[in-house]
XYZ file of C-alpha atoms in Angstrom:
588
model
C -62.477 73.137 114.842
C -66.073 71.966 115.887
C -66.303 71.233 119.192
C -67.656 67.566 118.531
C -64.675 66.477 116.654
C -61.919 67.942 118.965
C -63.550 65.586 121.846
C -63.630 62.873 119.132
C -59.704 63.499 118.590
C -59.154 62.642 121.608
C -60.149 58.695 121.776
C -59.123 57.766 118.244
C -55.521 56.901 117.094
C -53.514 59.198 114.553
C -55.576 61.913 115.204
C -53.551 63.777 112.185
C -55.904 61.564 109.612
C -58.703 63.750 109.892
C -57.858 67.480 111.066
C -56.515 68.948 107.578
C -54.919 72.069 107.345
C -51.622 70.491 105.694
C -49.403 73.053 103.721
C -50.444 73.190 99.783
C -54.200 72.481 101.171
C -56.615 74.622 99.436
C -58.806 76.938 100.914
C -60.920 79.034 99.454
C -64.295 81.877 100.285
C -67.782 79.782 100.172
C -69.131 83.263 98.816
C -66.561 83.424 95.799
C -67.691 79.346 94.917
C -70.801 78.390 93.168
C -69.761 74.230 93.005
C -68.271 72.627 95.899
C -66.819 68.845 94.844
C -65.958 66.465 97.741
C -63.322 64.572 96.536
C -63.661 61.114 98.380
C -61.071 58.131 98.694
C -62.724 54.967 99.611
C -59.790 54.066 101.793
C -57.556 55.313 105.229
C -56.226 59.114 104.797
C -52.313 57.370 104.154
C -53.608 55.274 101.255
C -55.786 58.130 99.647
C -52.852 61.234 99.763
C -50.271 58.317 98.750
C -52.572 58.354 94.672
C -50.855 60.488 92.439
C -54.322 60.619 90.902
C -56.152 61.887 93.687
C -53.479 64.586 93.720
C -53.702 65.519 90.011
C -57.515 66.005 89.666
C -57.406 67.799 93.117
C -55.153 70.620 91.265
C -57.288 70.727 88.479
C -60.474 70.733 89.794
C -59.239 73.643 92.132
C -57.705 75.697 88.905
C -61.495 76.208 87.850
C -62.915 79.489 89.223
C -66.191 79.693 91.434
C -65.208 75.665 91.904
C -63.915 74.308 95.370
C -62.419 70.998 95.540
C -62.140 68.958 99.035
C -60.652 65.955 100.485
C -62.714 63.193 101.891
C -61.195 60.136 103.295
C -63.115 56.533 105.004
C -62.547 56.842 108.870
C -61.031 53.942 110.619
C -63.607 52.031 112.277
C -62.183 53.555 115.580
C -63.454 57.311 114.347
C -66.366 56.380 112.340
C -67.980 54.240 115.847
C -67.239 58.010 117.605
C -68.337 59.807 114.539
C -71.728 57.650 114.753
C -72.015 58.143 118.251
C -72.094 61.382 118.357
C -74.005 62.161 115.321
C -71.302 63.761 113.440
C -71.524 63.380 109.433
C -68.903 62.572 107.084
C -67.000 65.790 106.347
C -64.426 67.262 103.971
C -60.685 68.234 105.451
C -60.615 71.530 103.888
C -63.698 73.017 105.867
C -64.690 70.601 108.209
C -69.068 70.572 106.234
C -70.926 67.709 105.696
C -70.282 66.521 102.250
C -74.211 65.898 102.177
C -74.122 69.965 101.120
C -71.615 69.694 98.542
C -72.616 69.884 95.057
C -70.735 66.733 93.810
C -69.281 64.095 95.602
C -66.586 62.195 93.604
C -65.113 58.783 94.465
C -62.017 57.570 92.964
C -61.692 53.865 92.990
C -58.507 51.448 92.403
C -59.558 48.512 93.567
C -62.820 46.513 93.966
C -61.858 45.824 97.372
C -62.823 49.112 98.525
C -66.223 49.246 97.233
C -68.554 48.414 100.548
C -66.211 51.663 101.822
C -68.334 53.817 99.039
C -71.209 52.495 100.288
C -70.306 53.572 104.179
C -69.067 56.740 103.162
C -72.621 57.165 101.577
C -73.658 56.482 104.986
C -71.850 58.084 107.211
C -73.154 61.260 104.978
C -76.303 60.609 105.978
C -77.436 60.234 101.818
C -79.537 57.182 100.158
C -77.248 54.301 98.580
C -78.970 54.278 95.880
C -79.360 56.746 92.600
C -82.503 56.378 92.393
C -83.429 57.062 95.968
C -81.606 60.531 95.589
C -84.185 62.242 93.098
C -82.225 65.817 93.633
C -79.895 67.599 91.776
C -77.486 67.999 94.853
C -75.634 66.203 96.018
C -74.257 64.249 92.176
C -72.477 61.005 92.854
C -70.378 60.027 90.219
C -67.153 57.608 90.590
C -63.701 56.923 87.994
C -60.315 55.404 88.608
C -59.053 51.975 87.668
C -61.623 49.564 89.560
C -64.667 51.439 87.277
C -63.347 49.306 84.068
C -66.143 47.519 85.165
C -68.555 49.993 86.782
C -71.157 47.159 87.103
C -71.193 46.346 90.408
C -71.371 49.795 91.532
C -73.658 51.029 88.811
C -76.898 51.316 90.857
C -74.636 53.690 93.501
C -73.524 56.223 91.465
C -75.509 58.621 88.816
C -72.019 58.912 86.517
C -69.011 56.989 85.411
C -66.097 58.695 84.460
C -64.128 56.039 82.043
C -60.212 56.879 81.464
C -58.106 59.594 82.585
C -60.324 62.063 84.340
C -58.331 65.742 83.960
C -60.706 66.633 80.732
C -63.820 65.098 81.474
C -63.809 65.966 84.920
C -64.167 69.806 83.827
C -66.615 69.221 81.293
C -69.119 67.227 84.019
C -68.311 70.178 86.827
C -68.814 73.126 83.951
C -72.264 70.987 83.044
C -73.326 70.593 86.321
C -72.974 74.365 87.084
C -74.911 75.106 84.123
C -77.757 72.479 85.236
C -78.117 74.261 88.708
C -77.918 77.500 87.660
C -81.230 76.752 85.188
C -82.851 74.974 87.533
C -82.493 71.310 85.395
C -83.775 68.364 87.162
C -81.255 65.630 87.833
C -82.714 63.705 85.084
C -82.207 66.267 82.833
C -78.774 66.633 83.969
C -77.922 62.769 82.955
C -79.207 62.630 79.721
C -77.044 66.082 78.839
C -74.111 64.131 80.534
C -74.480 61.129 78.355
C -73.589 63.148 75.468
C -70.150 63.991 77.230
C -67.593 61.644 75.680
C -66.255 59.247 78.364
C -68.944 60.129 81.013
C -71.200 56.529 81.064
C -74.795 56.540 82.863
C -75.602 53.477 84.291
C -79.595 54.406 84.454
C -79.452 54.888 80.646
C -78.978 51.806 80.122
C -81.157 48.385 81.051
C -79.987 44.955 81.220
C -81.878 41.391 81.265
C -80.852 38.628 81.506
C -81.429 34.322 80.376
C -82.407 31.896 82.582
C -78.934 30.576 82.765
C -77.837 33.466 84.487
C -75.901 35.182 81.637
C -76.863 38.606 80.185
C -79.778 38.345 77.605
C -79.061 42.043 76.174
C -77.652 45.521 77.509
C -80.064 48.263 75.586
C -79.427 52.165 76.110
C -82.459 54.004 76.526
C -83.082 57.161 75.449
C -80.510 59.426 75.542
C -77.654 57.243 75.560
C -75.144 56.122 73.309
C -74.726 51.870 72.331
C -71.249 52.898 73.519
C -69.534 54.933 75.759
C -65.764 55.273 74.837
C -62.846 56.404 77.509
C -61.131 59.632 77.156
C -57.109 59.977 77.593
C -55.330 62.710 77.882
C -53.276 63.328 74.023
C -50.589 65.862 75.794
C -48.549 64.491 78.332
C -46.391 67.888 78.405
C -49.359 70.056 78.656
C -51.540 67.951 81.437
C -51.823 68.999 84.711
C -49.014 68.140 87.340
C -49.331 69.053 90.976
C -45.986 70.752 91.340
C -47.418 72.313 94.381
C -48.271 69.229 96.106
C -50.280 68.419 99.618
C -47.532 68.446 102.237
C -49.434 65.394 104.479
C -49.140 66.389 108.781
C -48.866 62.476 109.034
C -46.970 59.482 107.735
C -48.541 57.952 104.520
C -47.381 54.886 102.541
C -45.758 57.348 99.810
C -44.094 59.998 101.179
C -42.432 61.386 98.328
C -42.543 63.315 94.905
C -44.256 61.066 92.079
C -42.701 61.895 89.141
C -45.300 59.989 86.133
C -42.745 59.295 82.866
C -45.299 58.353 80.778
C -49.169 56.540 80.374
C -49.820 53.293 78.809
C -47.441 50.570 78.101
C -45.280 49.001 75.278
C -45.007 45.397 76.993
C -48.747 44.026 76.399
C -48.794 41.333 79.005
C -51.779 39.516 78.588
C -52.763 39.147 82.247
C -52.529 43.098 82.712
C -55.947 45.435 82.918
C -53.415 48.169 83.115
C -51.374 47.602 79.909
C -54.530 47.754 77.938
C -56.835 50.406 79.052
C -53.922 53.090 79.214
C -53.014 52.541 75.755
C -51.926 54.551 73.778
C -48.450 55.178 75.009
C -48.087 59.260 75.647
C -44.582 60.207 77.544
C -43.762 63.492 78.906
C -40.659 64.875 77.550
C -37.375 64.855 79.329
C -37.280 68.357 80.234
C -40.259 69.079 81.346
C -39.945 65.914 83.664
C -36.687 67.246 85.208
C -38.306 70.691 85.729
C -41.500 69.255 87.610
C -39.363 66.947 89.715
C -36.761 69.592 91.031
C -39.771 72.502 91.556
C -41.547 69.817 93.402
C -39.025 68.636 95.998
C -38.284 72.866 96.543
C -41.731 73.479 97.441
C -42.351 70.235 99.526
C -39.137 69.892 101.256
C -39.493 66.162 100.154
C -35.739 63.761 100.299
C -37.474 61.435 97.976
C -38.636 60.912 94.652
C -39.785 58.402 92.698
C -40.006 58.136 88.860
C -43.236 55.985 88.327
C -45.353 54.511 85.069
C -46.295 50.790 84.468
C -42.774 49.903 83.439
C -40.210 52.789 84.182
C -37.448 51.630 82.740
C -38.865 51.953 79.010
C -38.949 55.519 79.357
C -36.871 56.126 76.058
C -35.071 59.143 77.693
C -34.344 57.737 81.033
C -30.825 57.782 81.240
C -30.568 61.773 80.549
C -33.597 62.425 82.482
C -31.504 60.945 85.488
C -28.645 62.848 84.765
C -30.374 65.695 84.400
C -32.402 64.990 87.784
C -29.270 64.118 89.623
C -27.310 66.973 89.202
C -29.405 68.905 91.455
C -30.689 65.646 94.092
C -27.030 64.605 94.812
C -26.007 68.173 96.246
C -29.677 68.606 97.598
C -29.075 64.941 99.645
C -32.741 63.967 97.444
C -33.095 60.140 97.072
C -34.150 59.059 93.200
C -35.790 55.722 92.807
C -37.144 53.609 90.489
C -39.677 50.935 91.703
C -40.726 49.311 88.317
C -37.243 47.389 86.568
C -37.764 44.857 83.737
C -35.042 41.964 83.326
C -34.800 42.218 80.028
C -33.777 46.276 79.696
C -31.536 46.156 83.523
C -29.044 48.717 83.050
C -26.382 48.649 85.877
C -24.995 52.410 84.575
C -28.422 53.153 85.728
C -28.702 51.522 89.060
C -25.332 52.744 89.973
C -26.757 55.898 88.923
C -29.543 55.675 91.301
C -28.010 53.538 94.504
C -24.485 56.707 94.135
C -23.358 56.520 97.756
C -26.020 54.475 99.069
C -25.902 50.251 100.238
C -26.897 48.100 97.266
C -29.931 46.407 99.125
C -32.147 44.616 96.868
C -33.470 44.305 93.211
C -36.925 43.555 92.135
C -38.436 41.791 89.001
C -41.390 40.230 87.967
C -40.837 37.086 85.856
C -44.677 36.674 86.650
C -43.889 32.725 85.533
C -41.911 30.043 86.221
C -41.065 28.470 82.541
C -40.487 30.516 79.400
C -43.728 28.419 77.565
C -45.705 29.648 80.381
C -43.906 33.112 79.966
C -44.210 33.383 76.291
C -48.289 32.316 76.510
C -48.837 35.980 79.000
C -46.778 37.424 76.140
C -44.242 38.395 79.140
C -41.080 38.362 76.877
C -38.262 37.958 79.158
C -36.291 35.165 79.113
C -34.526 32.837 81.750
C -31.029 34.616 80.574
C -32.442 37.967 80.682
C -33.317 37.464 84.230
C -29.731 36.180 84.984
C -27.396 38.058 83.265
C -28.892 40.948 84.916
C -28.838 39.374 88.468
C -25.301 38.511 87.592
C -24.344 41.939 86.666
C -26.210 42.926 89.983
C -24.329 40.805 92.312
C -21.245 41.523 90.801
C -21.643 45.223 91.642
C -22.468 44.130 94.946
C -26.292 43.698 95.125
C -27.028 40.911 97.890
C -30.776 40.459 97.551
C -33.573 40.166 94.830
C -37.615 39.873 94.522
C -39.153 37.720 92.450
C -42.715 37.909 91.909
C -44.773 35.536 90.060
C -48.482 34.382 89.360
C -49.705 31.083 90.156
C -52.758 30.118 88.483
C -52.373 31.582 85.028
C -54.145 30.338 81.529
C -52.170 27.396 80.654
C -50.405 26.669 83.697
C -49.086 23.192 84.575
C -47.574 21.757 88.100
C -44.324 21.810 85.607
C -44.432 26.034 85.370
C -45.462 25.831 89.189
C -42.132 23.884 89.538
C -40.184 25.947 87.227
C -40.772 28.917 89.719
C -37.960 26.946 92.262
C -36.019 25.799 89.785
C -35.316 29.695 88.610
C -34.767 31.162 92.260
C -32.469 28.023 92.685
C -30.983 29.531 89.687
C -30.446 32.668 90.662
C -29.068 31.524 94.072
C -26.150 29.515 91.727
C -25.539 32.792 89.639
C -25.226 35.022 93.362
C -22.469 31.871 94.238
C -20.740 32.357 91.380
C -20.713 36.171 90.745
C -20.545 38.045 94.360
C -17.417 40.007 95.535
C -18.230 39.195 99.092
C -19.940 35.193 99.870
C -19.948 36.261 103.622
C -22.686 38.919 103.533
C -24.969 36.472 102.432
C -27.672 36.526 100.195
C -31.497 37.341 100.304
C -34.006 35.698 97.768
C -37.602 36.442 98.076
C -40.077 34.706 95.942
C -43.731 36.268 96.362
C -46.451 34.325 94.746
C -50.418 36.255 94.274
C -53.334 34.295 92.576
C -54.158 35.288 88.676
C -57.269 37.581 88.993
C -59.285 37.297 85.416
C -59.773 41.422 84.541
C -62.080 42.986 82.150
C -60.629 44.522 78.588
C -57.588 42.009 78.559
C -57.241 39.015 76.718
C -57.485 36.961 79.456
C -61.270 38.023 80.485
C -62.881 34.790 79.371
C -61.017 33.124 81.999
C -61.336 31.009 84.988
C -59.426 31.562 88.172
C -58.337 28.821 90.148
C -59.762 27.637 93.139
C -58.958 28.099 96.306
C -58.000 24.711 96.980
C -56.172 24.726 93.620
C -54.449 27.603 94.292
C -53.373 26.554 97.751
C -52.379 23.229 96.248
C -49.525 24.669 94.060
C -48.346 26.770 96.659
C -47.643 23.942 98.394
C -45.927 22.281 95.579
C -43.744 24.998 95.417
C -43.181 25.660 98.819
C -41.773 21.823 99.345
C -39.267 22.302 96.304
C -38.040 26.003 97.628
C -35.591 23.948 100.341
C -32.907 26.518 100.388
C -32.260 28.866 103.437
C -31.464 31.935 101.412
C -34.686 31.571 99.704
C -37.775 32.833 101.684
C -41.277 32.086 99.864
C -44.215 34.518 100.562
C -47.605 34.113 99.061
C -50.686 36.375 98.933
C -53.719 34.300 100.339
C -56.452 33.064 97.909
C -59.568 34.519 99.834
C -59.317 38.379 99.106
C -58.188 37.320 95.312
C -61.339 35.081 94.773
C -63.507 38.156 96.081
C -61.450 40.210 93.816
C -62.118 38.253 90.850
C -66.253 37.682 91.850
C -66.742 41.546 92.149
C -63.936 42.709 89.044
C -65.849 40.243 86.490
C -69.444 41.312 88.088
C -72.637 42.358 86.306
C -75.363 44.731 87.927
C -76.991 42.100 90.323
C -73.415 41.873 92.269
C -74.668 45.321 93.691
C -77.525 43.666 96.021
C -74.491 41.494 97.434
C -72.664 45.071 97.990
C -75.003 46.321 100.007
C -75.717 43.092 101.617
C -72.153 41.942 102.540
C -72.299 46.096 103.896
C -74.987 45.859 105.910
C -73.737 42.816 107.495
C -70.734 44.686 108.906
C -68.105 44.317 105.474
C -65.823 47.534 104.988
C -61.954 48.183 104.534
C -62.497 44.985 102.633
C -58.806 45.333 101.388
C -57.251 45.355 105.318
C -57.360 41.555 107.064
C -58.271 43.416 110.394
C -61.732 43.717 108.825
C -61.657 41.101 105.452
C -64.184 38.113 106.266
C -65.106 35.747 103.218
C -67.912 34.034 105.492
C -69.542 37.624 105.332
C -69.356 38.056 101.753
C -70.043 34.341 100.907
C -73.389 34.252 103.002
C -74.143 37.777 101.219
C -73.967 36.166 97.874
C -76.311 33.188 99.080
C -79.007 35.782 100.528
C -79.272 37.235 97.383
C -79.149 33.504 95.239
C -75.565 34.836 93.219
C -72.277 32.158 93.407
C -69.695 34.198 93.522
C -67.840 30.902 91.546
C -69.970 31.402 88.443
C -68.340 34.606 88.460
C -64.729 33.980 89.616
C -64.199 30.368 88.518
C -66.149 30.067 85.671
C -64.220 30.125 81.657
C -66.305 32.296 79.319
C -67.241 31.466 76.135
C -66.231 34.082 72.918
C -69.399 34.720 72.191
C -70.786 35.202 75.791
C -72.295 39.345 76.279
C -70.137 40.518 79.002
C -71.025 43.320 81.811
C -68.732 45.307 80.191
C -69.496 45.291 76.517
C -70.638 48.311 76.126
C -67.862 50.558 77.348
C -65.247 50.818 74.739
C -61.241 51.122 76.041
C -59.887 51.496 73.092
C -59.272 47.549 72.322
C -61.498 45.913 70.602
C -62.811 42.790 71.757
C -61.700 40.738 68.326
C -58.059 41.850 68.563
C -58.188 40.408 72.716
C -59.881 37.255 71.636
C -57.087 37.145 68.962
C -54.603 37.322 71.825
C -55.885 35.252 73.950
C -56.149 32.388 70.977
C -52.068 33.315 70.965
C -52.085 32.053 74.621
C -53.004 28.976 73.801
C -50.736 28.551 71.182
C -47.727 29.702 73.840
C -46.999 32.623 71.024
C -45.644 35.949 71.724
């Protein structure tokens, strides 16, 4: 260990973040490597390892010969003022060098919130921000994940944007690259070969101006590069890439288990939901191969939990066998099998019983995401009122003695009548606890959980407006004065971090000056309230003469060229404008 960073140890708290040398961590012989990738995660080292993504493209970046894949996580401000201090660089677990030598340094992004962290990371490596302040070869800086939708606001940071699942077009960018420095290319050289890469998008290739009015004039590739750059997905589920052999972390993280992925995309189609779009198609991993992962996994991790994870779990066609098959060898192995994501309309209590064998029925969580079935048939939600209760009812009467409930407030459409319709259902489902539970003594634990509707690229809500902070604060106080009853506790998200959200997710280039200013100014770990201040980002957007409301509380028109036009998810923009017409019309 270098001597600087064993002193460093010393003075920070959990230590274990940044020392490596976890079981399943790869090492491997600089000589025997001729591309060295520092995979970076924007966020605290129990975030990062807890993204079954980061996981995935670590194992198959690290299959490729002559290629070594690292981990890089953002120190807590504790061990980056030490780090500074003593003039140590950012550096990779794996070997302890300065990511500034690495050949590419990848970010993986899942939230906009976490975007002045790229930008410190940058720094703490001692690089340029910018792409076009770093004119060489080495080190690349490219970026991908779910927050790059929209790579807009970080397009002047990075020289490539990986759009969609990255297992494929991760390998063809690294083989690419390897080929570039072993010829001697120059970096622009490198790009415009890269542009031709389906799925990798070059934000230099491509210039945007803009009317007097503030809205984009025109986004024109240049030479080189494609009108559109289209994602890439992964066709085979049963032959992609699944960390079996999976980092063992030295300290707690938030998921401390085996991740067992069903399937990609989603049948539901939700309007609000980025997600249910830009993973279409649907692609599921078969049953068996599922229950082989999952079992070889918890053998070679010594992990007592595992979770079986997609955007909505429970419409995994095979689920029921694949939990048999699962349990067989968890219940005599003591492993805990859960399943985070339930649906009201599809609650199976053979399945829950299933899962909760020989454990205390705690709590049950679903998402009605709205308080009235007009407001819930305009998202295209489908679930009804009685889906929701009949399968609390069958809950309670098997002895379940709490449920979540989260909704939106602040969705297309929305009235004070769908704010109130949000107490009138947990009132509801307090009645249907009362009249179904074995045992009235226990009690009974009702949490309602309200966030703000954040307006996302590729959905059919993009054209949107998000409320206001005051108008968002407004109806939670409407509901808050109609949720009366003491086994109903009300928790809501707070509007500040979700109007940032919304001004950086629906941003176009110029948002990147605010980046760096709101960054220079002291903004990181935007995502943790320890750090989050709203004064900092809102005097960053005045310094460089942006309103973050034109881009967070401001409907769209149809016709309007957004940031994002030119990358293609797979939707077009017709068929979303089609659904979000349906919203209007409350149609499913």
């Amino acid at each position: 260990m270098d001597h600087t960073l064993e002193k460093i140890l010393a003075r920070v708290q959990k230590p274990g973040r940044y020392v490596g040398g976890e079981y399943n961590a790869i090492k491997k012989e600089k000589n025997d490597v001729d591309c060295r990738f520092a995979f970076c995660f924007p966020d605290t080292y129990e975030i990062g390892m807890s993204n079954l993504g980061m996981r995935i493209l670590y194992g198959v970046i690290n299959e490729m010969d002559g290629v070594w894949c690292e981990r890089v996580f953002a120190p807590w401000g504790d061990m980056e003022a030490e780090m500074r201090k003593e003039g140590l660089p950012l550096y990779a677990l794996e070997s302890g060098d300065p990511i500034a030598e690495f050949d590419i340094i990848g970010f993986s992004l899942g939230y906009e919130m976490a975007y002045t962290n790229v930008l410190n990371m940058l720094d703490l490596a001692g690089l340029p921000l910018r792409s076009e302040d770093r004119k060489d070869l080495r080190p690349l800086v490219v970026a991908g994940g779910t927050s790059m939708y929209n790579p807009e606001p970080l397009a002047p940071f990075v020289d490539i944007v990986s759009l969609g699942e990255g297992e494929d077009v991760t390998v063809e960018m690294i083989q690419l690259y390897r080929k570039a420095k072993q010829e001697g290319w120059s970096k622009a050289q490198l790009l415009r070969a890269a542009a031709q890469i389906p799925g990798l998008y070059i934000p230099s290739l491509y210039e945007i101006s803009y009317r007097e009015d503030g809205l984009i004039a025109s986004i024109l590739p240049q030479e080189g590069a494609t009108e559109r750059v289209t994602k890439r997905i992964v066709t085979d589920m049963d032959r992609s890439y699944y960390p079996v052999k999976t980092i063992v972390p030295s300290t707690e993280i938030t998921q401390d288990r085996v991740m067992l992925e069903l399937f990609r995309g989603c049948i539901r189609g939700c309007r609000f939901c980025q997600a249910g779009f830009v993973y279409r198609p649907v692609r599921s991993r078969s049953q068996a191969q599922l229950a082989r992962q999952g079992i070889e996994a918890c053998q070679d991790s010594g992990y007592q939990d595992m979770t079986l994870m997609s955007l909505s779990s429970s419409d995994y066609p095979d689920l029921l066998p694949l939990c048999d098959a699962l349990l067989e060898w968890c219940e005599p192995h003591k492993v805990n099998l859960a399943l985070p994501s339930l649906r009201a309309d599809n609650f199976s209590m053979n399945l829950m019983e299933k899962l909760q064998r020989g454990g205390r029925k705690s709590g049950l969580t679903f998402a009605p995401e709205a308080g009235s079935q007009r407001l819930r048939d305009a998202i295209n939600k489908n679930v009804t009122e009685e889906d929701l209760l009949n399968s609390c009812r069958t809950a309670f009467a098997g002895g379940w003695s709490g449920v979540k409930l989260y909704f939106m407030l602040g969705l297309p459409t929305e009235t004070d009548e769908d704010v109130l319709g949000i107490a009138d259902l947990a009132n509801k489902v307090y009645h249907v606890w009362r009249n179904n539970t074995p045992n009235r003594s226990r009690g009974v634990r009702i949490t309602v959980s309200t966030s703000c509707f954040v307006p996302k690229s590729h959905t059919p809500f993009q054209w949107e407006a998000q409320n206001t902070r005051e108008e968002y604060l407004r109806k939670v106080t409407l509901l808050r004065e109609n949720l009366r009853n003491k086994s109903i506790t009300y928790n809501w998200h707070d509007p500040e971090t979700s109007f940032l959200e919304a001004a950086l997710s629906r941003g176009d280039r110029r948002v990147a000056d605010v980046i760096e200013q709101a960054w220079r100014h002291g903004a990181k770990f935007d995502s943790w309230s320890e750090y989050f201040s709203l004064q900092t980002w809102l005097d960053a957007f005045a310094a460089c003469g942006l309103s973050p409301a034109f881009y967070a509380n401001r409907r769209r028109d149809f016709d309007e060229i957004l940031p994002w036009d030119h990358l293609d998810y797979g939707v077009s923009k017709e068929f979303l404008k089609r659904e979000c017409l349906k919203a209007y019309e409350d149609r499913t």
